Short mmCIF file of C-alpha atoms in Angstrom, two decimals:
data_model
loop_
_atom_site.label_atom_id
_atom_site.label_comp_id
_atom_site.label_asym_id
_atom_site.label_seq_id
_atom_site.Cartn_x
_atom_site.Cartn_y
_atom_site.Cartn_z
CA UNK P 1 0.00 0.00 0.00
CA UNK P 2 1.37 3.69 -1.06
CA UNK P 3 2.00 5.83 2.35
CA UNK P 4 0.28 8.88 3.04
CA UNK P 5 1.98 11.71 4.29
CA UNK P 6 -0.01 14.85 6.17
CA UNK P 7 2.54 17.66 6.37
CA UNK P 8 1.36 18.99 9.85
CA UNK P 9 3.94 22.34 9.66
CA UNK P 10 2.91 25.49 11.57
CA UNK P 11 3.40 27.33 8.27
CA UNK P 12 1.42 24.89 5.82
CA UNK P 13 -1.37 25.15 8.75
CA UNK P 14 -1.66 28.90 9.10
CA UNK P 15 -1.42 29.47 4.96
CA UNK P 16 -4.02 26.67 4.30
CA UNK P 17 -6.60 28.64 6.81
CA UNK P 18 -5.88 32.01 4.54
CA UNK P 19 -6.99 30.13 0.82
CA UNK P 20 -9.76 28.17 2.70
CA UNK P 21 -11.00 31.46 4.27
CA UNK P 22 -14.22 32.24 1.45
CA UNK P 23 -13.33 36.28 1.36
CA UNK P 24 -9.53 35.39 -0.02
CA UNK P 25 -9.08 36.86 -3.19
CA UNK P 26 -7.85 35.75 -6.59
CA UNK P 27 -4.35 37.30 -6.11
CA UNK P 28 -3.77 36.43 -2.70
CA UNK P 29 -5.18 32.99 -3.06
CA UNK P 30 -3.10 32.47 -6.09
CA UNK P 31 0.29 33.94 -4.14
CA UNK P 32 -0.74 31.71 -1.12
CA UNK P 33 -1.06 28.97 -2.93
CA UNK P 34 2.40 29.27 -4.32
CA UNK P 35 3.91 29.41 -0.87
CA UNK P 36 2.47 26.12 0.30
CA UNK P 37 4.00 24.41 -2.41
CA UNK P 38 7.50 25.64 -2.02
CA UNK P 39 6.57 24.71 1.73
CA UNK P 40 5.21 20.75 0.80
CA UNK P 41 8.34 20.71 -1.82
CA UNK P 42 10.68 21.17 1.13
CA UNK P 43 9.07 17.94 3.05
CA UNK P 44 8.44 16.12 -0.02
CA UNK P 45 11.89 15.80 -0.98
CA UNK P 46 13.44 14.76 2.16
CA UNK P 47 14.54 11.85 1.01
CA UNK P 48 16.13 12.64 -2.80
CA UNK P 49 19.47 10.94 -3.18
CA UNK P 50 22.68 12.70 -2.38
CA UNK P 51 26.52 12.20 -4.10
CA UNK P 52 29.62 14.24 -1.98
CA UNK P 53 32.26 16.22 -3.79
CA UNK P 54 35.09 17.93 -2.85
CA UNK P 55 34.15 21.64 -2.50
CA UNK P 56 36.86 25.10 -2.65
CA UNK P 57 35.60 27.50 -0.13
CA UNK P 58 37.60 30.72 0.02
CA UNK P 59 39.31 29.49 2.70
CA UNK P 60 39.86 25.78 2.56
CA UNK P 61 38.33 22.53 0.54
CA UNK P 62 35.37 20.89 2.24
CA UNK P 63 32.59 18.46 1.82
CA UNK P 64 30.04 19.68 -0.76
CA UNK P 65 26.47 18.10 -1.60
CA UNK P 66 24.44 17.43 -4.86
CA UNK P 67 21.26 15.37 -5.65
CA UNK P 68 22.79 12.45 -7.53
CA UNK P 69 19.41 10.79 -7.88
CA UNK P 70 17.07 10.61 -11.25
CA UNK P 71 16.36 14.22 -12.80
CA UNK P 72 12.89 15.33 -11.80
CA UNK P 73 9.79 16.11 -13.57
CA UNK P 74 6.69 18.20 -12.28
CA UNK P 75 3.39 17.12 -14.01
CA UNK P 76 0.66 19.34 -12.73
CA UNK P 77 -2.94 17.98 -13.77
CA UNK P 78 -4.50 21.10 -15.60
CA UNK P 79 -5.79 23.68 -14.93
CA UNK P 80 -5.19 23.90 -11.31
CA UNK P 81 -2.09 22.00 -11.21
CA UNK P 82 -1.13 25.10 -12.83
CA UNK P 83 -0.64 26.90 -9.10
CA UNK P 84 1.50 24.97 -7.91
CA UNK P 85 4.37 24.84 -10.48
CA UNK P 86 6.12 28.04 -9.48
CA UNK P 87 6.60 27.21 -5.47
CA UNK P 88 8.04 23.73 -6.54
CA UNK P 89 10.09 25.21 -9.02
CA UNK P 90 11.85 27.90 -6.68
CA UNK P 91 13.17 24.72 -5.19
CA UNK P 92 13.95 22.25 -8.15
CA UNK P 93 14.97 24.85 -10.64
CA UNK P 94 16.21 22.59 -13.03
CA UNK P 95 13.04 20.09 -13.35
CA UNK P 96 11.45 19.55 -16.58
CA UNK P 97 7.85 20.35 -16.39
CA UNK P 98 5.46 18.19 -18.23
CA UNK P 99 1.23 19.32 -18.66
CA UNK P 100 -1.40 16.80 -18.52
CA UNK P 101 -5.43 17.92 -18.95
CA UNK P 102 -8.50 17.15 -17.40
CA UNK P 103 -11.58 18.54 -16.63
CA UNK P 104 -14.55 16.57 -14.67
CA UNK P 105 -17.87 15.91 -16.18
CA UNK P 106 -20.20 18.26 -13.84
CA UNK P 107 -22.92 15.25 -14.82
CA UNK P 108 -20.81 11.96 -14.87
CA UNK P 109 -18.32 13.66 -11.76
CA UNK P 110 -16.10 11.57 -14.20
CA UNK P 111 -12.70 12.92 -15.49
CA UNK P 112 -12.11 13.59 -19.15
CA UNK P 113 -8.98 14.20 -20.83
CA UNK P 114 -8.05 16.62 -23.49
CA UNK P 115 -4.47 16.89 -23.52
CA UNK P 116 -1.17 15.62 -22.79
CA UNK P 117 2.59 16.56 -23.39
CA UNK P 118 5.50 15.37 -21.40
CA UNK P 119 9.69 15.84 -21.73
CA UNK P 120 10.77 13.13 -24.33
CA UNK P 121 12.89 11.34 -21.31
CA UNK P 122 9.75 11.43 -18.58
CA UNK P 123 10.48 7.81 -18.35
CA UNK P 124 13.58 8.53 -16.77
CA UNK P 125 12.64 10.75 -14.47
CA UNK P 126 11.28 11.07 -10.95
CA UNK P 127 7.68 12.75 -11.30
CA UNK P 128 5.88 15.48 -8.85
CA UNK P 129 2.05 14.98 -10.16
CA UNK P 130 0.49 18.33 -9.11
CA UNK P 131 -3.26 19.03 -8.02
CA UNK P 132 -4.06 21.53 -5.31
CA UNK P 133 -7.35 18.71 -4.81
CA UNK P 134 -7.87 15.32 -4.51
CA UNK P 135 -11.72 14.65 -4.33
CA UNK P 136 -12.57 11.83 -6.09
CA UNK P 137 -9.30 10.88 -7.83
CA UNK P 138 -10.60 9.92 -10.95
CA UNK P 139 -8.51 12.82 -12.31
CA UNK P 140 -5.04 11.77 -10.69
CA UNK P 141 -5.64 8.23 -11.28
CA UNK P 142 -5.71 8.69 -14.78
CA UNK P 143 -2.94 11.42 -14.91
CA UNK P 144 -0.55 8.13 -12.68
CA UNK P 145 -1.77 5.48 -15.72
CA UNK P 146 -1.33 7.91 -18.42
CA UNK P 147 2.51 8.05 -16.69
CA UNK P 148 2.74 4.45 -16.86
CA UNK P 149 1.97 4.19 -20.23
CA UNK P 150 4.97 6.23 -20.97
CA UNK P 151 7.05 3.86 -18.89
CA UNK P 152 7.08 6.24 -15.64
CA UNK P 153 8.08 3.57 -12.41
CA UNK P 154 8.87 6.54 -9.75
CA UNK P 155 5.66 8.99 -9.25
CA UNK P 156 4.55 10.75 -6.06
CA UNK P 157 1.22 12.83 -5.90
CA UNK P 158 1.50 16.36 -4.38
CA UNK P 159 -2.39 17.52 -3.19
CA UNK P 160 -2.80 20.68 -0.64
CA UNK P 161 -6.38 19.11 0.26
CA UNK P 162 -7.25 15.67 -0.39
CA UNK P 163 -10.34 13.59 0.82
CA UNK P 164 -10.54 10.37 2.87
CA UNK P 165 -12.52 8.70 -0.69
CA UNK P 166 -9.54 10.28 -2.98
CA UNK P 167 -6.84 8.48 -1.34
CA UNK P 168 -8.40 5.47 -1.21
CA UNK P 169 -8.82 5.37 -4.56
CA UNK P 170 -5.35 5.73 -5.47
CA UNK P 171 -3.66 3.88 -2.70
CA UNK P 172 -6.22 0.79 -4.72
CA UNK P 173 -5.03 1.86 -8.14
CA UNK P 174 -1.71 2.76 -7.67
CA UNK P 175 0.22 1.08 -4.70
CA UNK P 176 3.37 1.65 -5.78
CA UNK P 177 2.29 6.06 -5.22
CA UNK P 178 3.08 7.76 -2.07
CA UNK P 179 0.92 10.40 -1.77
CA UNK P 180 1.71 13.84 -0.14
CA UNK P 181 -0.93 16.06 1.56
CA UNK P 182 -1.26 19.46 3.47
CA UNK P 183 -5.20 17.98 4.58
CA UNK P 184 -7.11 15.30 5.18
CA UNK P 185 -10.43 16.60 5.43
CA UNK P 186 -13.52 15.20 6.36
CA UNK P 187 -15.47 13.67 3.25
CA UNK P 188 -16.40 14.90 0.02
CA UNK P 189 -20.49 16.13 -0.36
CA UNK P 190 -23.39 15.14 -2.79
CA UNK P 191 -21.37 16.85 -5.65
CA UNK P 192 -18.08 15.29 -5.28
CA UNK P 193 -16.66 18.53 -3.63
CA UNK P 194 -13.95 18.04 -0.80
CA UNK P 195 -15.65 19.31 3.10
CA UNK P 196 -14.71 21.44 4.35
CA UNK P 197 -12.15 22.13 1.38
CA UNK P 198 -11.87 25.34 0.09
CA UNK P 199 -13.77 25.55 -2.70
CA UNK P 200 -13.36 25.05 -6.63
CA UNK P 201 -9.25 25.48 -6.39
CA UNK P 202 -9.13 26.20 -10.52
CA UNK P 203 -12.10 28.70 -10.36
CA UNK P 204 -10.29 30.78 -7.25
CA UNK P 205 -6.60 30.72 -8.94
CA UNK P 206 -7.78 32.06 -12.22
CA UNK P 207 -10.92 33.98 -11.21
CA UNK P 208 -13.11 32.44 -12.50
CA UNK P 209 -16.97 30.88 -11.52
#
């Protein structure tokens, strides 16, 4: 079974209250939501490989340290993925960042694809799927197989709020996928919409209803 990680910091606390709170704004939700995932990116990649090499300060040589693991790749799940490319990449400048669509059937509640385009070597790569949300996961279980299919064997999912039903689903479909969180919360409602949550994460980045 995948592990599930709740990233109980002080500061991931007190910024998730601000883009939960319904009076937040489109550009302060938006910065917010940037900070948490420089924040989770910090916990999230405790455990990345490092190589040592022999460092010149200007006084003497020393010990230096380098990730000497796979390269990385961020794959956030459109549109709200979107949000949190910029924290992660403060941190992992040099990740290649792949885009892969969905939007969910307000009838069905079922996910539907329209686009896809990852780095030619994602296969090789150590992948960050991105989703500020994970409700039902039909949309990140389908992001993790579309992966698959292009030979991806190392993927983590990075949600800010996730539901109790949205991990279960993945941790059934994909085993092998730790999954990163800044929330459990309680259950999703009626229309597949995470409780308490904090609203439609897509519609508050980009302003839209």
């Amino acid at each position: 079974m995948s592990k599930l990680t709740v990233l109980e910091h002080p500061l991931i606390k007190h910024k998730l209250s601000i883009i939960r709170d319904v009076n937040t704004g489109t550009n302060e939700f938006r910065k917010v939501v940037t900070e948490i995932s420089q924040l989770m990116c910090y916990e999230v990649c405790r455990d990345l490989e490092l190589e040592e090499f022999e460092l010149q300060t200007p006084l003497e040589k020393t010990t230096g340290y380098r990730l000497s693991g796979k390269k990385l790749g961020l794959v956030p799940i459109l549109r709200a993925g979107l949000g949190m490319v910029d924290g992660m990449l403060m941190l992992l400048p040099s990740a290649k960042v792949g885009h892969i669509g969905m939007y969910r059937d307000h009838d069905t509640l079922k996910p539907v694809p329209y686009y896809a385009k990852l780095p030619a070597d994602v296969e090789e790569r150590d992948i960050f799927v991105l989703d500020p949300m994970l409700a039902t996961g039909g949309s990140a279980n389908d992001a993790i197989t579309e992966l698959k299919n292009q030979g991806c064997k190392s993927i983590r999912l990075i949600n800010i709020v996730a539901a109790p039903e949205g991990v279960k689903a993945i941790q059934e479909a994909h085993p092998d996928v730790d999954i990163y969180v800044a929330s459990l919360d309680r259950e999703l409602n009626q229309d597949a919409y995470i409780l308490p949550g904090l609203g439609d994460a897509g519609d508050r980045l980009f302003g839209t209803k």
